[in-house]
Amino acid sequence: MSQQVRGVPDPGLPPLVSSADFAGLPGLCHLAAAGETPMLASHAALFNEFMHDKALGMGGRERIYAKVSRTADSLAALLGCRPSELGFPQNVAQAVNMVARSIDVPGGNVVMPQWEYPSDMYPWRTGTAMEIRLVRSPDHLMDPQRFADAVDSSTRAIVTSLVSYYTGELIDLQEYRAIADSCGAVPIVDVSQALGVAGFDVSLADFAVACGYKWALGTHGAGIAYCNAARQPGWQPRESGWTSAVWVDADVRDTSVTPVRDGRRFELGNPAALCVQILGAGIDYLRASGLARIEAHVRALTDVLWTELDALGMRMLTPADPARRAGIVAFEVDDEGVWRRGLEAHGVLAWTGDKRVRISPHLYNGMADIRQAIEAVGAVRKTVR
């Protein structure tokens, strides 16, 4: 059923998929994919299957983790990497902590944007002794030259997001790969705001991390971590647990540890199997919908959204250049609470925080949602002048 704007059916771009495929979505103008996406209605069956499997002893455990392996297979097919390069930590912060601690050296430094997400920034402060060099910019947009100027022979890592959670800016990952290569640093890329809405070459990163509950249509508890086998063949974290080490029977066990050589390095114990299965179903849905189609669809929506919001006089954080955008359009506000309440009063679910409003459509949105959001922004703007 199409939504209406001012009582007139919107003649523009329809959603790629039916809202009925998502629990709770029909009737909502949900434009908050960069914060949370609704769950697939089909996810409900996974809960029942999981409860059934969990009651079946060792055979049930085998069924559970066979489905975890299938998630890795589907995700690898989406990313164009090998399943063995992927692991499922609990979240981005856990994975970044593991990588940061593994490359910590006295006198080293790590370079990142000043506005980087805390999960990518804080582990370097609390888990390493390295200097953190923050690249600053008055408009909070990325400038490769500033990064090139900040690195030196002691730079151990360059940390950045492929799509900024704050501004929605999409970077050219190849440029940052080249900067890392120029000083022998490791590129670590957070792809949380790109995975499922924008295509990219993950092999340009040594490490990539993502949460699963945004564009990837998963839920909390299943993070994603990628270790590039060609660039980091010997990488090993300092942490270990029973699933990240080769099993040794109790009668001959001692304190020696033989690490595994695949993505289970990021899993120190059992991964959150149900959450990983839910993520897998989301990845399957995205692949069936076609990532290239999703990207083109969302770009068409965000192009109109950015243009119309700019015309309204909003203080845009997201770049004007369409090539530097993915699925997020953000603008600055003085009182984010007023904006949240105002937009929700007009039936629009967006995301607020950091003194800005972030609007982020996905494959279940159409142009009617965008028109509704534009009208809502215009109405709220009149009340806050």
Short mmCIF file of C-alpha atoms in Angstrom, two decimals, residues 57-308:
data_model
loop_
_atom_site.label_atom_id
_atom_site.label_comp_id
_atom_site.label_asym_id
_atom_site.label_seq_id
_atom_site.Cartn_x
_atom_site.Cartn_y
_atom_site.Cartn_z
CA GLY A 57 21.85 -32.19 22.44
CA MET A 58 25.03 -32.55 20.41
CA GLY A 59 23.11 -32.95 17.18
CA GLY A 60 21.28 -29.72 17.84
CA ARG A 61 24.56 -27.91 18.52
CA GLU A 62 25.86 -29.14 15.18
CA ARG A 63 22.76 -27.80 13.43
CA ILE A 64 23.14 -24.45 15.18
CA TYR A 65 26.74 -23.94 14.11
CA ALA A 66 26.15 -25.23 10.61
CA LYS A 67 23.82 -22.24 10.24
CA VAL A 68 26.53 -19.95 11.63
CA SER A 69 28.85 -21.27 8.93
CA ARG A 70 26.22 -20.59 6.30
CA THR A 71 26.09 -16.98 7.47
CA ALA A 72 29.83 -16.69 6.89
CA ASP A 73 29.38 -18.17 3.42
CA SER A 74 26.62 -15.71 2.50
CA LEU A 75 28.48 -12.73 3.92
CA ALA A 76 31.64 -13.73 2.07
CA ALA A 77 29.66 -13.92 -1.16
CA LEU A 78 28.33 -10.40 -0.55
CA LEU A 79 31.77 -8.99 0.30
CA GLY A 80 33.78 -10.92 -2.27
CA CYS A 81 36.11 -12.51 0.28
CA ARG A 82 36.63 -15.97 1.76
CA PRO A 83 34.48 -17.25 4.62
CA SER A 84 37.64 -18.09 6.54
CA GLU A 85 38.54 -14.38 6.61
CA LEU A 86 35.38 -13.56 8.60
CA GLY A 87 34.58 -13.86 12.28
CA PHE A 88 31.66 -12.86 14.48
CA PRO A 89 32.73 -10.93 17.60
CA GLN A 90 30.02 -9.46 19.78
CA ASN A 91 30.46 -5.96 18.38
CA VAL A 92 32.80 -3.54 16.62
CA ALA A 93 34.47 -2.39 19.83
CA GLN A 94 35.54 -5.93 20.73
CA ALA A 95 37.13 -6.47 17.32
CA VAL A 96 38.91 -3.10 17.30
CA ASN A 97 40.28 -3.72 20.79
CA MET A 98 41.73 -7.03 19.61
CA VAL A 99 43.37 -5.49 16.56
CA ALA A 100 44.65 -2.46 18.46
CA ARG A 101 46.30 -4.51 21.20
CA SER A 102 47.91 -6.81 18.64
CA ILE A 103 49.82 -4.01 16.88
CA ASP A 104 50.68 -1.89 19.93
CA VAL A 105 54.35 -0.88 19.93
CA PRO A 106 56.28 1.70 22.01
CA GLY A 107 56.62 4.96 20.12
CA GLY A 108 53.99 4.07 17.55
CA ASN A 109 51.04 6.19 16.53
CA VAL A 110 47.60 5.71 15.04
CA VAL A 111 45.86 8.26 12.80
CA MET A 112 42.10 8.79 12.60
CA PRO A 113 39.51 11.55 12.13
CA GLN A 114 38.65 13.60 15.21
CA TRP A 115 34.95 12.74 14.72
CA GLU A 116 35.46 8.97 14.41
CA TYR A 117 32.98 6.72 16.21
CA PRO A 118 33.99 5.92 19.83
CA SER A 119 34.11 2.15 19.22
CA ASP A 120 36.88 2.79 16.69
CA MET A 121 38.66 5.45 18.75
CA TYR A 122 38.57 4.52 22.43
CA PRO A 123 40.31 1.10 22.19
CA TRP A 124 43.53 2.86 21.18
CA ARG A 125 43.42 5.02 24.31
CA THR A 126 42.57 2.32 26.82
CA GLY A 127 44.25 -0.68 25.20
CA THR A 128 47.50 0.66 23.77
CA ALA A 129 50.31 3.04 24.66
CA MET A 130 50.44 4.52 21.18
CA GLU A 131 49.99 8.17 20.33
CA ILE A 132 46.59 8.95 18.83
CA ARG A 133 46.78 11.57 16.08
CA LEU A 134 43.41 13.13 15.35
CA VAL A 135 42.97 14.66 11.93
CA ARG A 136 40.74 17.71 12.23
CA SER A 137 38.63 19.54 9.68
CA PRO A 138 36.25 22.47 10.25
CA ASP A 139 33.47 20.83 8.20
CA HIS A 140 34.13 17.32 9.55
CA LEU A 141 34.77 16.04 6.04
CA MET A 142 37.65 13.82 5.08
CA ASP A 143 40.71 15.21 3.33
CA PRO A 144 43.30 12.63 2.21
CA GLN A 145 46.05 15.25 2.21
CA ARG A 146 45.50 15.94 5.91
CA PHE A 147 45.96 12.23 6.57
CA ALA A 148 49.05 12.06 4.39
CA ASP A 149 50.49 14.97 6.36
CA ALA A 150 49.73 13.28 9.70
CA VAL A 151 51.44 9.93 9.08
CA ASP A 152 55.14 9.13 9.44
CA SER A 153 57.42 6.12 9.73
CA SER A 154 56.04 5.40 13.23
CA THR A 155 52.40 5.22 12.11
CA ARG A 156 51.11 1.74 12.82
CA ALA A 157 47.48 2.13 11.77
CA ILE A 158 45.07 4.38 9.93
CA VAL A 159 41.53 4.07 11.26
CA THR A 160 38.53 5.40 9.40
CA SER A 161 34.94 4.65 8.50
CA LEU A 162 34.02 3.95 4.92
CA VAL A 163 30.85 5.97 5.51
CA SER A 164 30.87 8.40 8.42
CA TYR A 165 28.16 7.82 11.00
CA TYR A 166 28.27 11.57 11.71
CA THR A 167 28.20 13.23 8.30
CA GLY A 168 27.30 10.36 5.99
CA GLU A 169 30.40 11.02 3.89
CA LEU A 170 31.59 8.13 1.69
CA ILE A 171 35.37 8.03 1.25
CA ASP A 172 37.50 6.68 -1.57
CA LEU A 173 39.08 3.73 0.23
CA GLN A 174 41.81 3.42 -2.40
CA GLU A 175 43.21 6.81 -1.35
CA TYR A 176 43.59 5.74 2.27
CA ARG A 177 45.07 2.41 1.23
CA ALA A 178 47.75 4.35 -0.66
CA ILE A 179 48.46 6.56 2.37
CA ALA A 180 48.82 3.49 4.58
CA ASP A 181 51.16 1.86 2.08
CA SER A 182 53.29 5.00 1.95
CA CYS A 183 54.25 4.62 5.62
CA GLY A 184 53.79 0.88 6.19
CA ALA A 185 50.64 1.32 8.29
CA VAL A 186 47.65 -0.99 8.63
CA PRO A 187 44.31 0.34 7.30
CA ILE A 188 41.43 -0.53 9.64
CA VAL A 189 38.03 0.35 8.20
CA ASP A 190 34.63 0.44 9.87
CA VAL A 191 32.07 -0.46 7.21
CA SER A 192 29.01 -0.44 9.50
CA GLN A 193 27.32 2.36 7.54
CA ALA A 194 28.14 0.84 4.15
CA LEU A 195 27.52 -2.90 4.49
CA GLY A 196 24.21 -3.63 2.79
CA VAL A 197 23.76 -0.25 1.09
CA ALA A 198 26.97 0.44 -0.83
CA GLY A 199 29.38 -1.71 -2.77
CA PHE A 200 33.08 -1.61 -1.87
CA ASP A 201 36.30 -3.57 -2.23
CA VAL A 202 36.96 -5.00 1.23
CA SER A 203 40.37 -6.29 0.15
CA LEU A 204 41.68 -2.71 0.26
CA ALA A 205 41.58 -2.98 4.05
CA ASP A 206 43.81 -5.10 6.24
CA PHE A 207 41.00 -5.26 8.76
CA ALA A 208 37.34 -4.33 8.38
CA VAL A 209 34.69 -4.28 11.09
CA ALA A 210 30.95 -3.74 11.14
CA CYS A 211 27.93 -4.02 13.34
CA GLY A 212 25.15 -6.20 12.01
CA TYR A 213 22.01 -4.40 13.17
CA LYS A 214 21.90 -1.51 10.71
CA TRP A 215 21.84 -1.84 6.92
CA ALA A 216 22.74 -5.56 7.11
CA LEU A 217 19.30 -6.31 8.64
CA GLY A 218 20.65 -8.22 11.63
CA THR A 219 20.43 -7.55 15.35
CA HIS A 220 22.65 -6.75 18.33
CA GLY A 221 25.18 -9.32 19.51
CA ALA A 222 26.61 -10.29 16.12
CA GLY A 223 29.45 -8.06 15.03
CA ILE A 224 31.47 -8.68 11.88
CA ALA A 225 35.24 -8.75 11.60
CA TYR A 226 37.38 -9.30 8.51
CA CYS A 227 41.10 -10.06 8.43
CA ASN A 228 42.68 -9.87 4.99
CA ALA A 229 44.51 -13.20 4.64
CA ALA A 230 46.75 -11.96 1.84
CA ARG A 231 47.87 -8.82 3.70
CA GLN A 232 47.83 -10.22 7.24
CA PRO A 233 48.68 -13.94 6.87
CA GLY A 234 50.23 -14.24 10.32
CA TRP A 235 47.99 -11.95 12.34
CA GLN A 236 47.08 -13.16 15.79
CA PRO A 237 45.35 -11.31 18.62
CA ARG A 238 46.72 -11.32 22.14
CA GLU A 239 43.41 -12.59 23.49
CA SER A 240 42.42 -16.23 23.27
CA GLY A 241 39.64 -18.57 24.28
CA TRP A 242 38.50 -22.07 23.61
CA THR A 243 37.03 -21.42 20.17
CA SER A 244 40.03 -19.40 18.95
CA ALA A 245 42.51 -22.18 19.76
CA VAL A 246 42.99 -25.73 18.53
CA TRP A 247 41.23 -28.12 20.90
CA VAL A 248 43.43 -30.25 23.17
CA ASP A 249 41.89 -33.14 25.11
CA ALA A 250 41.79 -32.82 28.87
CA ASP A 251 44.13 -35.75 29.62
CA VAL A 252 47.04 -34.17 27.72
CA ARG A 253 46.23 -30.46 28.06
CA ASP A 254 48.88 -28.06 29.30
CA THR A 255 49.21 -24.25 29.13
CA SER A 256 50.39 -24.14 25.52
CA VAL A 257 48.02 -22.55 23.02
CA THR A 258 47.83 -23.28 19.30
CA PRO A 259 45.76 -20.51 17.69
CA VAL A 260 43.32 -21.23 14.89
CA ARG A 261 44.15 -19.59 11.55
CA ASP A 262 40.74 -18.32 10.42
CA GLY A 263 38.05 -15.87 11.43
CA ARG A 264 37.44 -17.68 14.70
CA ARG A 265 40.39 -15.65 15.99
CA PHE A 266 37.78 -12.96 16.67
CA GLU A 267 35.56 -15.39 18.60
CA LEU A 268 36.98 -16.06 22.06
CA GLY A 269 34.04 -18.25 23.00
CA ASN A 270 30.87 -19.36 21.32
CA PRO A 271 29.63 -16.62 18.99
CA ALA A 272 26.07 -15.42 19.55
CA ALA A 273 24.69 -18.14 17.33
CA LEU A 274 21.08 -16.99 17.15
CA CYS A 275 22.15 -13.41 16.40
CA VAL A 276 24.53 -14.66 13.70
CA GLN A 277 21.74 -16.72 12.13
CA ILE A 278 19.49 -13.64 12.10
CA LEU A 279 22.30 -11.70 10.45
CA GLY A 280 22.65 -14.46 7.88
CA ALA A 281 18.98 -14.24 6.97
CA GLY A 282 19.38 -10.49 6.53
CA ILE A 283 22.40 -10.94 4.28
CA ASP A 284 20.50 -13.53 2.23
CA TYR A 285 17.64 -11.05 1.80
CA LEU A 286 20.00 -8.30 0.66
CA ARG A 287 21.72 -10.61 -1.83
CA ALA A 288 18.37 -11.73 -3.22
CA SER A 289 17.35 -8.08 -3.61
CA GLY A 290 20.64 -7.25 -5.34
CA LEU A 291 23.18 -4.95 -3.70
CA ALA A 292 23.69 -2.92 -6.88
CA ARG A 293 19.92 -2.36 -7.12
CA ILE A 294 19.76 -1.37 -3.45
CA GLU A 295 22.63 1.09 -3.84
CA ALA A 296 21.12 2.70 -6.93
CA HIS A 297 17.72 2.90 -5.27
CA VAL A 298 18.98 4.49 -2.06
CA ARG A 299 21.18 6.94 -3.98
CA ALA A 300 18.16 8.09 -5.96
CA LEU A 301 16.29 8.73 -2.71
CA THR A 302 19.16 10.49 -0.96
CA ASP A 303 19.90 12.68 -3.99
CA VAL A 304 16.39 14.13 -3.79
CA LEU A 305 16.55 14.33 -0.01
CA TRP A 306 19.86 16.21 0.05
CA THR A 307 18.79 18.64 -2.68
CA GLU A 308 15.45 19.45 -1.06
#
